[in-house]
Amino acid sequence: MQFPESWLRAHCNPDLTTAQLADLLTMSGMEVEELQPVAPPFTGIVVAEILTAEQHPNADRLRVCTVDAGPHSKDGPLQIVCGAPNARAGIRIPLATVGAELPPGEDGKPFKIGKGKLRGVESQGMLCSARELKLSEDHGGLLELPADAPIGQDIRQFLNLDDTLFTLKLTPNLGHALSVYGVAREVAALTGAPLHPLPSAPVVPTLDETLSVTVEAPDLCGRFSGRIVRGIDTKARTPAWMVDRLARCGQRSVSALVDISNYVMFETGQPTHIFDLDKIHGGLTVRWGREGETLKLLNGSTITVDAQVGVIADTQAVESLAGIMGGDATSVSDDTHNVYVEAAFWWPAAVAGRSRRFNFSTDAGHRYERGVDPAHTVECIERITSLIQQICGGEATACGPVTDAIVNLPAKQPVSLRVARAAKVIGMPVTQVQCAEVLTRLGLSFTEAPGVLTVTPPSWRFDIAIEEDLIEEVIRVIGFDQLPLTAPVAPVTARVRPEAQRGGYALRRAVAALDYQETINFSFVEERWETELAGNPDPIRLLNPIAVPLSVMRSSLLGSLVQVLRHNLTRRAPRVRVFELGRVFKRDASVQASEQSVVGIDQPLRVAGLAWGPTEPVQWGVKERAVDFFDVKADVEALLAPHMARFVAAEHPAMHPGRCARVELDGVAIGFVGELHPRWRQAYELPAGQGAPVLFELDVPALLAREVPVYQPVARQQAVTRDIALIVGESAGHDAVIASLLGADTAGLLRSAKLFDVYRPAAGAAGFESGERSLAIRLELLDDEAPLTDARSDEAVKAALDAVQRDLGARLRGA
């Protein structure tokens, strides 16, 4: 919320500087986000009147003006050459006298005015526009001042330019501070300075005419007040003081009636609406909308309402969106002469969220969502009527009585404050007298008992519902700066990570060292990603998604990485290697509620990566080659090292059925690696002919686990190596062959078995049957206690051969 300091001080003027006042508001919970001067620094600018304006003898677009500057023109009127199109005799304007300094330009230096000649005619100063004084961007001509502006007075004093704009960043519970008077009421409570009440003199009705209003929805509207005013001049000009105050609240002047309504809203916090009475058919009905009804709003858009949106309707159509915006059909215009002024209390729950449904927001809706004082709708009607009479009134102006339909007002429940409890929560001693004084200053009525104060919240406070709300009021008025500085007494114990586990950042650095770049994506994803890429038909849905597509929680990171790939490809990235480490969310009835979990929801930590394009950036030393399954498999093995993972052919919803493997560690599945399925490459519009994206997704705890190094002495004996060539069928995989060899009963002599060659013979080759191949394997034998003899080595090799023959039907090549 933005407002000028001068308007605030008109209601409550404490003996504080601007900076002290801003600090006080911030420390009381109303954060002052910005302090901004109304006008930049300049000097020597005074009010002057143009006496004559003659055509320049040597320039068509210039005029030679004689100007009265009061005390600043002791030797008679000043001669000023001016090029403004509105320079004419009789108007009062700002004059920069000789020696004046205009606001700094782009170079940061002020512009000093001196005597000079323009096309041969002397000029003794400069007539100024609002843009030249940096008061606005209007540069259509001179800034015209009111006809009663005192000649010779400093323009800063006349326009109150030594003012400061306050911008408050209010939390949603501070709806009572969304007005200048509301902030002034808080300042009065905080400082003890007197609060000047709002003008509240009632306007005497001169008509008996009223408009019929029926409130059909008490859960929508609790109070509806209104009055007819006839014979007004809507073409009347809004007074400069009102225009200035509105402008300093960030509101541009529209017309007199609209400005009056906006002014009262900023002043009191009560939004109001003014209908063109002659455009209302019959009476008004306050109700919930009906399916199919449409309304053209003041902003020009046409919306369709339903039973979840409140409306004000006449006998023919919907005329206003309740608590948010009026309709175009009954809007006031220059032809309006009779109006109906309305002020109502709309229930916050009936207005909240409705603006967002139609993709716009209003100041009125912003206030009603947080709660508007229902006790002063009639006073606001009286205030608006008085201003209409002053600004738009005439001899024919007449007003009817105020009608006030009270249907369903909030029932304020008493809230008790225990002084002992307040002292415990605040963290310093407070007395019952102190608490009572705070409540009195805040205007909260209460009753007292020993150690307890029972408060009945006033009509303008929607944020007082529990004891902690009152405790907060006590300490913020006493002052947070009064809290003692007390060191914490609880022991601070650091969580020591086990030596057998590395941290998440170490894992991130390890993946980055493999040439992947980290991405961070929303945990909210498109439902399509879950169905297609995660095989999850029942994802966890969001009750209030931040965007329509981001409607479910992800159970896999792969969809986010595919989207990142698409984003990069649209920007012509030639090579993409990305990863993400984050949580996924799955339904699991076995999960119980705790400090770190939600019942029924499993939130495991995963790391996923995607590689697409060349294996290496363009260079001269390596021929370009598209990344494939084995490149990413090697990356996964590097992340798991020194653990040895097992890769088992498997299927995954997002991956190619024949190019996908399940990653197992110690017999436990920890993730998948594989190429993106061709179906999804086409569905997600990924380029064909440039290689398939290869993805992996792994459980993070398996990657964080690390074996603690254990001392092992260097072998004292020489190892023996034997190379064997086995003929096996194509169905016998590498892992099965190695596992069979290592599982043989070799008395612990066989330490390792490594494949170093594969030979597939031509059809009909001697010694081979159809579908067989030769695997060359190096066996390492070692006995820590005694040297190996040929006999012992041969026996161990024979045991290994017997085992692989028994398990897989393998035979020794050449045997």
Coordinates of N, CA and C in Angstrom, one line a residue, residues 121-312:
V121 N 16.1 37.6 -28.6 CA 15.2 38.2 -27.5 C 15.7 37.7 -26.2
E122 N 15.9 38.6 -25.2 CA 16.4 38.2 -23.9 C 15.3 37.5 -23.1
S123 N 15.7 36.5 -22.3 CA 14.8 35.7 -21.5 C 15.4 35.7 -20.1
Q124 N 14.6 36.1 -19.1 CA 15.0 36.2 -17.7 C 14.5 35.1 -16.8
G125 N 14.6 33.9 -17.3 CA 14.2 32.7 -16.5 C 13.6 31.7 -17.5
M126 N 12.8 30.8 -16.9 CA 12.2 29.7 -17.6 C 10.9 29.3 -17.0
L127 N 9.9 29.2 -17.9 CA 8.6 28.7 -17.5 C 8.6 27.1 -17.6
C128 N 8.1 26.4 -16.6 CA 8.4 25.0 -16.5 C 7.1 24.1 -16.7
S129 N 7.3 22.9 -17.3 CA 6.3 21.9 -17.4 C 6.5 20.9 -16.2
A130 N 5.5 20.1 -16.0 CA 5.6 19.0 -15.0 C 6.8 18.1 -15.3
R131 N 7.0 17.8 -16.5 CA 8.1 16.9 -16.9 C 9.5 17.5 -16.6
E132 N 9.6 18.8 -16.8 CA 10.9 19.5 -16.5 C 11.2 19.5 -15.0
L133 N 10.1 19.5 -14.2 CA 10.3 19.5 -12.7 C 10.3 18.0 -12.2
K134 N 10.1 17.1 -13.2 CA 10.1 15.6 -12.9 C 9.0 15.3 -11.9
L135 N 7.9 15.9 -12.1 CA 6.7 15.6 -11.3 C 5.8 14.6 -12.0
S136 N 5.9 14.5 -13.3 CA 5.2 13.5 -14.1 C 5.8 13.5 -15.5
E137 N 5.3 12.6 -16.3 CA 5.8 12.5 -17.7 C 5.1 13.3 -18.7
D138 N 4.2 14.2 -18.2 CA 3.4 15.0 -19.1 C 4.3 16.2 -19.6
H139 N 4.4 16.2 -20.9 CA 5.2 17.3 -21.5 C 4.5 18.0 -22.6
G140 N 3.1 18.0 -22.4 CA 2.3 18.7 -23.4 C 2.3 20.2 -23.3
G141 N 2.8 20.7 -22.3 CA 2.8 22.2 -22.1 C 3.2 22.5 -20.7
L142 N 3.0 23.8 -20.3 CA 3.3 24.3 -19.0 C 2.4 23.7 -17.9
L143 N 2.9 23.5 -16.7 CA 2.1 23.0 -15.6 C 1.2 24.1 -15.1
E144 N -0.1 24.0 -15.4 CA -1.0 25.1 -15.0 C -1.4 24.9 -13.6
L145 N -1.3 25.9 -12.8 CA -1.6 25.9 -11.4 C -3.0 26.5 -11.1
P146 N -3.6 26.3 -10.0 CA -4.9 26.9 -9.7 C -4.9 28.4 -9.8
A147 N -6.0 29.0 -10.1 CA -6.0 30.5 -10.3 C -5.8 31.2 -9.0
D148 N -6.0 30.5 -7.8 CA -5.7 31.2 -6.5 C -4.4 30.9 -6.0
A149 N -3.5 30.3 -6.8 CA -2.1 30.0 -6.3 C -1.4 31.4 -6.0
P150 N -0.8 31.4 -4.7 CA -0.2 32.7 -4.3 C 1.1 33.0 -5.2
I151 N 1.0 34.2 -5.9 CA 2.2 34.6 -6.7 C 3.4 34.8 -5.9
G152 N 4.5 34.3 -6.3 CA 5.8 34.4 -5.6 C 6.1 33.4 -4.6
Q153 N 5.1 32.5 -4.3 CA 5.3 31.4 -3.3 C 6.2 30.3 -3.9
D154 N 7.1 29.8 -3.1 CA 7.9 28.6 -3.6 C 7.0 27.5 -4.0
I155 N 7.3 26.9 -5.2 CA 6.4 25.9 -5.7 C 6.4 24.6 -4.8
R156 N 7.6 24.4 -4.2 CA 7.7 23.2 -3.3 C 6.7 23.4 -2.1
Q157 N 6.6 24.6 -1.6 CA 5.6 24.8 -0.5 C 4.2 24.7 -1.0
F158 N 3.9 25.3 -2.1 CA 2.5 25.4 -2.6 C 2.0 24.0 -3.0
L159 N 2.8 23.2 -3.6 CA 2.4 21.8 -4.0 C 2.8 20.8 -3.0
N160 N 3.3 21.2 -1.9 CA 3.7 20.2 -0.8 C 4.6 19.2 -1.4
L161 N 5.7 19.6 -2.0 CA 6.6 18.7 -2.7 C 7.7 18.1 -1.7
D162 N 7.7 18.7 -0.5 CA 8.7 18.1 0.4 C 8.0 17.0 1.2
D163 N 7.2 16.2 0.5 CA 6.5 15.1 1.1 C 7.2 13.8 0.8
T164 N 6.8 12.7 1.5 CA 7.5 11.4 1.3 C 6.4 10.4 1.1
L165 N 6.6 9.5 0.1 CA 5.7 8.4 -0.2 C 6.1 7.2 0.6
F166 N 5.2 6.7 1.4 CA 5.4 5.4 2.2 C 4.8 4.3 1.4
T167 N 5.6 3.2 1.2 CA 5.1 2.0 0.6 C 5.2 0.9 1.6
L168 N 4.0 0.4 2.1 CA 4.0 -0.7 3.1 C 3.8 -2.0 2.5
K169 N 4.5 -3.0 3.0 CA 4.4 -4.4 2.5 C 3.6 -5.1 3.7
L170 N 2.3 -5.2 3.5 CA 1.5 -5.7 4.6 C 1.2 -7.2 4.4
T171 N 1.2 -7.9 5.5 CA 0.8 -9.3 5.5 C -0.7 -9.4 5.4
P172 N -1.2 -10.6 5.0 CA -2.7 -10.7 4.8 C -3.5 -10.5 6.0
N173 N -3.0 -10.6 7.2 CA -3.8 -10.5 8.4 C -4.0 -9.0 8.8
L174 N -3.3 -8.1 8.1 CA -3.4 -6.6 8.4 C -4.3 -5.9 7.5
G175 N -5.5 -6.5 7.3 CA -6.5 -5.8 6.4 C -6.9 -4.4 7.0
H176 N -6.9 -4.3 8.3 CA -7.3 -3.0 8.9 C -6.3 -1.9 8.7
A177 N -5.2 -2.2 8.1 CA -4.2 -1.2 7.8 C -4.1 -0.8 6.3
L178 N -5.1 -1.3 5.6 CA -5.2 -1.0 4.1 C -5.9 0.3 3.9
S179 N -5.7 1.3 4.7 CA -6.2 2.7 4.5 C -5.3 3.6 5.3
V180 N -5.4 4.9 4.9 CA -4.6 5.9 5.6 C -5.0 6.1 7.0
Y181 N -6.4 6.1 7.2 CA -6.9 6.2 8.6 C -6.5 5.0 9.4
G182 N -6.5 3.8 8.8 CA -6.2 2.6 9.5 C -4.7 2.6 10.0
V183 N -3.8 3.1 9.2 CA -2.4 3.2 9.6 C -2.3 4.3 10.6
A184 N -3.0 5.4 10.5 CA -3.0 6.5 11.5 C -3.4 5.9 12.9
R185 N -4.5 5.1 12.9 CA -5.0 4.5 14.1 C -3.9 3.7 14.8
E186 N -3.1 2.9 14.0 CA -2.0 2.2 14.5 C -0.9 3.1 15.0
V187 N -0.6 4.2 14.3 CA 0.5 5.1 14.8 C 0.1 5.7 16.1
A188 N -1.2 6.1 16.2 CA -1.7 6.7 17.5 C -1.5 5.7 18.6
A189 N -1.8 4.4 18.4 CA -1.7 3.4 19.4 C -0.2 3.2 19.8
L190 N 0.7 3.3 18.8 CA 2.1 3.0 19.1 C 2.8 4.2 19.7
T191 N 2.3 5.4 19.5 CA 3.0 6.6 19.9 C 2.3 7.4 21.0
G192 N 1.0 7.2 21.1 CA 0.2 8.0 22.1 C -0.2 9.3 21.5
A193 N 0.2 9.6 20.3 CA -0.3 10.9 19.7 C -1.8 10.9 19.4
P194 N -2.4 12.1 19.5 CA -3.9 12.1 19.3 C -4.3 11.7 17.9
L195 N -5.4 11.0 17.8 CA -5.9 10.6 16.5 C -7.1 11.5 16.1
H196 N -7.0 12.2 15.0 CA -8.1 13.0 14.6 C -9.1 12.2 13.8
P197 N -10.4 12.3 14.3 CA -11.4 11.4 13.7 C -11.7 11.9 12.2
L198 N -12.3 11.0 11.5 CA -12.7 11.3 10.1 C -14.0 12.2 10.1
P199 N -14.1 13.0 9.1 CA -15.4 13.8 9.0 C -16.6 12.9 9.0
S200 N -17.5 13.1 9.8 CA -18.7 12.2 9.9 C -20.0 12.9 10.0
A201 N -20.1 14.2 9.7 CA -21.3 14.9 9.7 C -22.3 14.4 8.7
P202 N -23.5 13.9 9.2 CA -24.5 13.4 8.2 C -25.1 14.4 7.3
V203 N -25.4 14.0 6.1 CA -26.0 14.9 5.1 C -27.5 14.8 5.3
V204 N -28.2 15.9 5.4 CA -29.7 15.9 5.6 C -30.4 15.5 4.3
P205 N -31.2 14.5 4.3 CA -31.9 14.1 3.1 C -32.9 15.2 2.7
T206 N -33.0 15.4 1.4 CA -33.9 16.3 0.8 C -34.9 15.6 -0.1
L207 N -34.8 14.3 -0.2 CA -35.7 13.5 -1.0 C -36.2 12.3 -0.1
D208 N -37.4 11.8 -0.4 CA -37.9 10.6 0.2 C -37.6 9.4 -0.6
E209 N -37.0 9.5 -1.7 CA -36.8 8.4 -2.7 C -35.7 7.4 -2.2
T210 N -36.0 6.1 -2.3 CA -35.1 5.1 -2.0 C -35.1 4.1 -3.2
L211 N -34.1 3.2 -3.2 CA -34.0 2.2 -4.2 C -34.2 0.8 -3.5
S212 N -35.1 0.0 -4.0 CA -35.4 -1.3 -3.4 C -34.1 -2.2 -3.6
V213 N -33.7 -2.8 -2.4 CA -32.5 -3.7 -2.4 C -32.9 -4.9 -1.7
T214 N -32.7 -6.1 -2.3 CA -33.0 -7.4 -1.6 C -31.7 -8.2 -1.5
V215 N -31.4 -8.6 -0.3 CA -30.2 -9.5 -0.1 C -30.7 -10.9 0.0
E216 N -30.5 -11.7 -1.0 CA -30.9 -13.1 -1.0 C -29.8 -14.1 -0.4
A217 N -28.6 -13.6 -0.3 CA -27.5 -14.5 0.1 C -26.8 -13.9 1.3
P218 N -27.2 -14.2 2.5 CA -26.6 -13.7 3.7 C -25.2 -14.2 3.9
D219 N -24.8 -15.4 3.3 CA -23.4 -15.9 3.3 C -22.5 -15.1 2.3
L220 N -23.1 -14.3 1.5 CA -22.3 -13.5 0.6 C -22.2 -12.0 1.1
C221 N -23.3 -11.4 1.5 CA -23.4 -10.0 1.9 C -24.0 -9.9 3.3
G222 N -23.2 -9.3 4.2 CA -23.7 -9.2 5.6 C -24.4 -7.9 5.8
R223 N -24.1 -6.8 5.0 CA -24.7 -5.5 5.2 C -24.6 -4.8 3.9
F224 N -25.7 -4.1 3.5 CA -25.8 -3.4 2.3 C -26.4 -2.0 2.5
S225 N -25.6 -0.9 2.3 CA -26.1 0.4 2.5 C -26.1 1.2 1.2
G226 N -27.0 2.1 1.1 CA -27.0 2.9 -0.2 C -27.9 4.1 -0.1
R227 N -27.7 5.0 -1.1 CA -28.5 6.3 -1.1 C -28.6 6.8 -2.5
I228 N -29.7 7.4 -2.8 CA -29.9 8.0 -4.1 C -29.4 9.5 -4.0
V229 N -28.7 10.0 -5.0 CA -28.3 11.4 -5.1 C -28.7 11.8 -6.5
R230 N -29.5 12.9 -6.6 CA -30.0 13.4 -7.9 C -29.4 14.8 -8.2
G231 N -29.4 15.1 -9.5 CA -29.0 16.5 -9.9 C -27.6 16.8 -9.7
I232 N -26.6 15.9 -10.1 CA -25.2 16.2 -9.9 C -24.6 16.5 -11.3
D233 N -23.4 17.2 -11.2 CA -22.7 17.5 -12.4 C -21.4 16.6 -12.5
T234 N -21.5 15.6 -13.3 CA -20.4 14.6 -13.4 C -19.2 15.2 -14.2
K235 N -19.5 16.3 -14.9 CA -18.4 16.9 -15.6 C -17.5 17.9 -14.7
A236 N -17.9 18.0 -13.5 CA -17.1 18.8 -12.6 C -15.7 18.3 -12.5
R237 N -14.8 19.3 -12.2 CA -13.4 18.9 -12.2 C -13.0 18.5 -10.7
T238 N -12.3 17.4 -10.6 CA -11.8 17.0 -9.3 C -10.8 18.0 -8.7
P239 N -11.0 18.4 -7.5 CA -10.1 19.4 -6.9 C -8.6 18.9 -6.9
A240 N -7.7 19.8 -7.0 CA -6.3 19.5 -7.2 C -5.8 18.7 -6.0
W241 N -6.3 19.1 -4.8 CA -5.8 18.4 -3.6 C -6.2 16.9 -3.6
M242 N -7.3 16.6 -4.1 CA -7.7 15.2 -4.2 C -7.0 14.5 -5.3
V243 N -6.8 15.1 -6.4 CA -6.0 14.5 -7.5 C -4.6 14.2 -7.0
D244 N -4.0 15.2 -6.3 CA -2.6 15.0 -5.8 C -2.5 13.8 -4.8
R245 N -3.5 13.7 -3.9 CA -3.5 12.6 -2.9 C -3.7 11.3 -3.6
L246 N -4.6 11.2 -4.5 CA -4.8 10.0 -5.3 C -3.5 9.6 -6.0
A247 N -2.9 10.6 -6.7 CA -1.7 10.3 -7.5 C -0.6 9.8 -6.6
R248 N -0.5 10.3 -5.4 CA 0.5 9.9 -4.5 C 0.2 8.5 -3.8
C249 N -1.0 8.0 -4.0 CA -1.4 6.7 -3.6 C -1.3 5.7 -4.8
G250 N -0.8 6.2 -6.0 CA -0.6 5.4 -7.1 C -1.9 5.3 -8.0
Q251 N -2.9 6.2 -7.8 CA -4.1 6.1 -8.5 C -4.3 7.3 -9.3
R252 N -4.5 7.1 -10.6 CA -4.7 8.3 -11.5 C -6.1 8.8 -11.5
S253 N -6.2 10.1 -11.7 CA -7.6 10.7 -11.7 C -8.3 10.3 -13.0
V254 N -9.6 9.9 -12.8 CA -10.5 9.4 -13.9 C -11.6 10.4 -14.1
S255 N -12.4 10.6 -13.2 CA -13.5 11.6 -13.2 C -13.9 11.9 -11.8
A256 N -14.7 12.9 -11.6 CA -15.0 13.4 -10.2 C -15.6 12.3 -9.4
L257 N -16.6 11.6 -9.9 CA -17.3 10.6 -9.1 C -16.4 9.4 -8.8
V258 N -15.7 8.9 -9.8 CA -14.7 7.8 -9.6 C -13.7 8.2 -8.6
D259 N -13.1 9.4 -8.7 CA -12.1 9.9 -7.8 C -12.6 10.0 -6.4
I260 N -13.8 10.4 -6.2 CA -14.4 10.5 -4.8 C -14.5 9.1 -4.2
S261 N -15.0 8.1 -5.0 CA -15.1 6.8 -4.5 C -13.7 6.2 -4.2
N262 N -12.7 6.4 -5.0 CA -11.4 5.9 -4.7 C -10.8 6.6 -3.5
Y263 N -11.0 7.9 -3.4 CA -10.5 8.7 -2.3 C -11.0 8.2 -1.0
V264 N -12.3 7.9 -0.9 CA -12.9 7.4 0.4 C -12.3 6.0 0.7
M265 N -12.1 5.2 -0.4 CA -11.5 3.9 -0.1 C -10.1 4.0 0.5
F266 N -9.3 4.8 -0.1 CA -7.9 5.0 0.4 C -7.9 5.6 1.8
E267 N -8.9 6.5 2.1 CA -9.0 7.2 3.3 C -9.5 6.2 4.4
T268 N -10.6 5.5 4.2 CA -11.2 4.7 5.2 C -11.0 3.2 5.1
G269 N -10.6 2.7 3.9 CA -10.5 1.3 3.7 C -11.8 0.6 3.2
Q270 N -12.9 1.4 3.1 CA -14.2 0.9 2.7 C -14.3 1.1 1.2
P271 N -14.3 0.0 0.4 CA -14.6 0.2 -1.1 C -16.1 0.5 -1.3
T272 N -16.4 1.3 -2.2 CA -17.8 1.7 -2.5 C -18.0 1.6 -4.0
H273 N -19.2 1.7 -4.5 CA -19.5 1.7 -5.9 C -20.6 2.7 -6.2
I274 N -20.5 3.4 -7.3 CA -21.5 4.4 -7.7 C -22.2 4.0 -9.0
F275 N -23.5 3.7 -8.9 CA -24.2 3.3 -10.1 C -24.9 4.5 -10.8
D276 N -25.1 4.4 -12.1 CA -25.9 5.4 -12.7 C -27.4 5.0 -12.5
L277 N -28.1 5.8 -11.7 CA -29.4 5.4 -11.2 C -30.4 5.2 -12.4
D278 N -30.2 6.0 -13.5 CA -31.2 5.9 -14.6 C -30.9 4.6 -15.4
K279 N -29.8 3.9 -15.2 CA -29.6 2.7 -15.9 C -30.0 1.4 -15.2
I280 N -30.4 1.6 -13.9 CA -30.9 0.5 -13.1 C -32.3 0.2 -13.4
H281 N -32.7 -1.1 -13.7 CA -34.0 -1.5 -14.0 C -34.7 -2.1 -12.8
G282 N -35.7 -1.4 -12.3 CA -36.3 -1.9 -11.0 C -35.4 -1.7 -9.8
G283 N -35.3 -2.7 -9.0 CA -34.5 -2.6 -7.8 C -33.2 -3.5 -8.0
L284 N -32.4 -3.6 -6.9 CA -31.2 -4.4 -7.0 C -31.4 -5.7 -6.1
T285 N -30.8 -6.8 -6.5 CA -30.8 -8.0 -5.8 C -29.4 -8.5 -5.6
V286 N -29.0 -8.8 -4.4 CA -27.7 -9.3 -4.1 C -27.8 -10.8 -3.9
R287 N -27.2 -11.6 -4.7 CA -27.3 -13.0 -4.8 C -26.1 -13.7 -5.4
W288 N -26.0 -15.0 -5.3 CA -25.0 -15.7 -6.0 C -25.4 -15.8 -7.5
G289 N -24.3 -15.9 -8.3 CA -24.6 -16.0 -9.8 C -25.3 -17.2 -10.2
R290 N -25.7 -17.3 -11.4 CA -26.4 -18.4 -12.0 C -25.6 -18.8 -13.3
E291 N -25.6 -20.1 -13.5 CA -24.9 -20.7 -14.7 C -25.4 -20.0 -16.0
G292 N -24.4 -19.5 -16.8 CA -24.7 -18.9 -18.1 C -24.9 -17.4 -18.1
E293 N -24.9 -16.8 -16.9 CA -25.1 -15.4 -16.8 C -23.7 -14.7 -17.2
T294 N -23.8 -13.6 -18.0 CA -22.6 -12.9 -18.4 C -22.7 -11.5 -17.9
L295 N -21.5 -10.9 -17.8 CA -21.4 -9.5 -17.3 C -20.2 -8.8 -18.0
K296 N -20.5 -7.6 -18.6 CA -19.4 -6.8 -19.1 C -18.9 -5.9 -18.0
L297 N -17.6 -6.0 -17.7 CA -17.1 -5.3 -16.5 C -16.6 -3.9 -17.0
L298 N -16.2 -3.1 -16.0 CA -15.7 -1.8 -16.3 C -14.4 -1.8 -17.0
N299 N -13.6 -2.9 -16.9 CA -12.3 -3.0 -17.6 C -12.5 -3.4 -19.1
G300 N -13.7 -3.6 -19.5 CA -14.0 -3.9 -20.9 C -14.1 -5.4 -21.2
S301 N -13.8 -6.3 -20.2 CA -13.8 -7.7 -20.5 C -15.2 -8.2 -20.1
T302 N -15.6 -9.3 -20.8 CA -16.9 -9.9 -20.6 C -16.7 -11.3 -19.9
I303 N -17.3 -11.5 -18.8 CA -17.1 -12.8 -18.1 C -18.4 -13.6 -18.0
T304 N -18.3 -14.8 -17.7 CA -19.4 -15.7 -17.4 C -19.3 -16.1 -16.0
V305 N -20.4 -15.9 -15.2 CA -20.4 -16.2 -13.8 C -21.1 -17.5 -13.6
D306 N -21.0 -18.0 -12.3 CA -21.6 -19.2 -11.9 C -22.0 -19.1 -10.5
A307 N -22.5 -20.2 -9.9 CA -23.0 -20.2 -8.5 C -21.9 -19.9 -7.5
Q308 N -20.7 -19.9 -7.8 CA -19.6 -19.6 -6.9 C -19.2 -18.2 -6.8
V309 N -19.8 -17.3 -7.6 CA -19.5 -15.9 -7.7 C -20.7 -15.1 -7.3
G310 N -20.5 -14.1 -6.4 CA -21.5 -13.2 -6.0 C -21.7 -12.1 -7.0
V311 N -23.0 -11.7 -7.1 CA -23.3 -10.6 -8.1 C -24.4 -9.7 -7.5
I312 N -24.5 -8.5 -8.1 CA -25.6 -7.5 -7.8 C -26.3 -7.4 -9.1

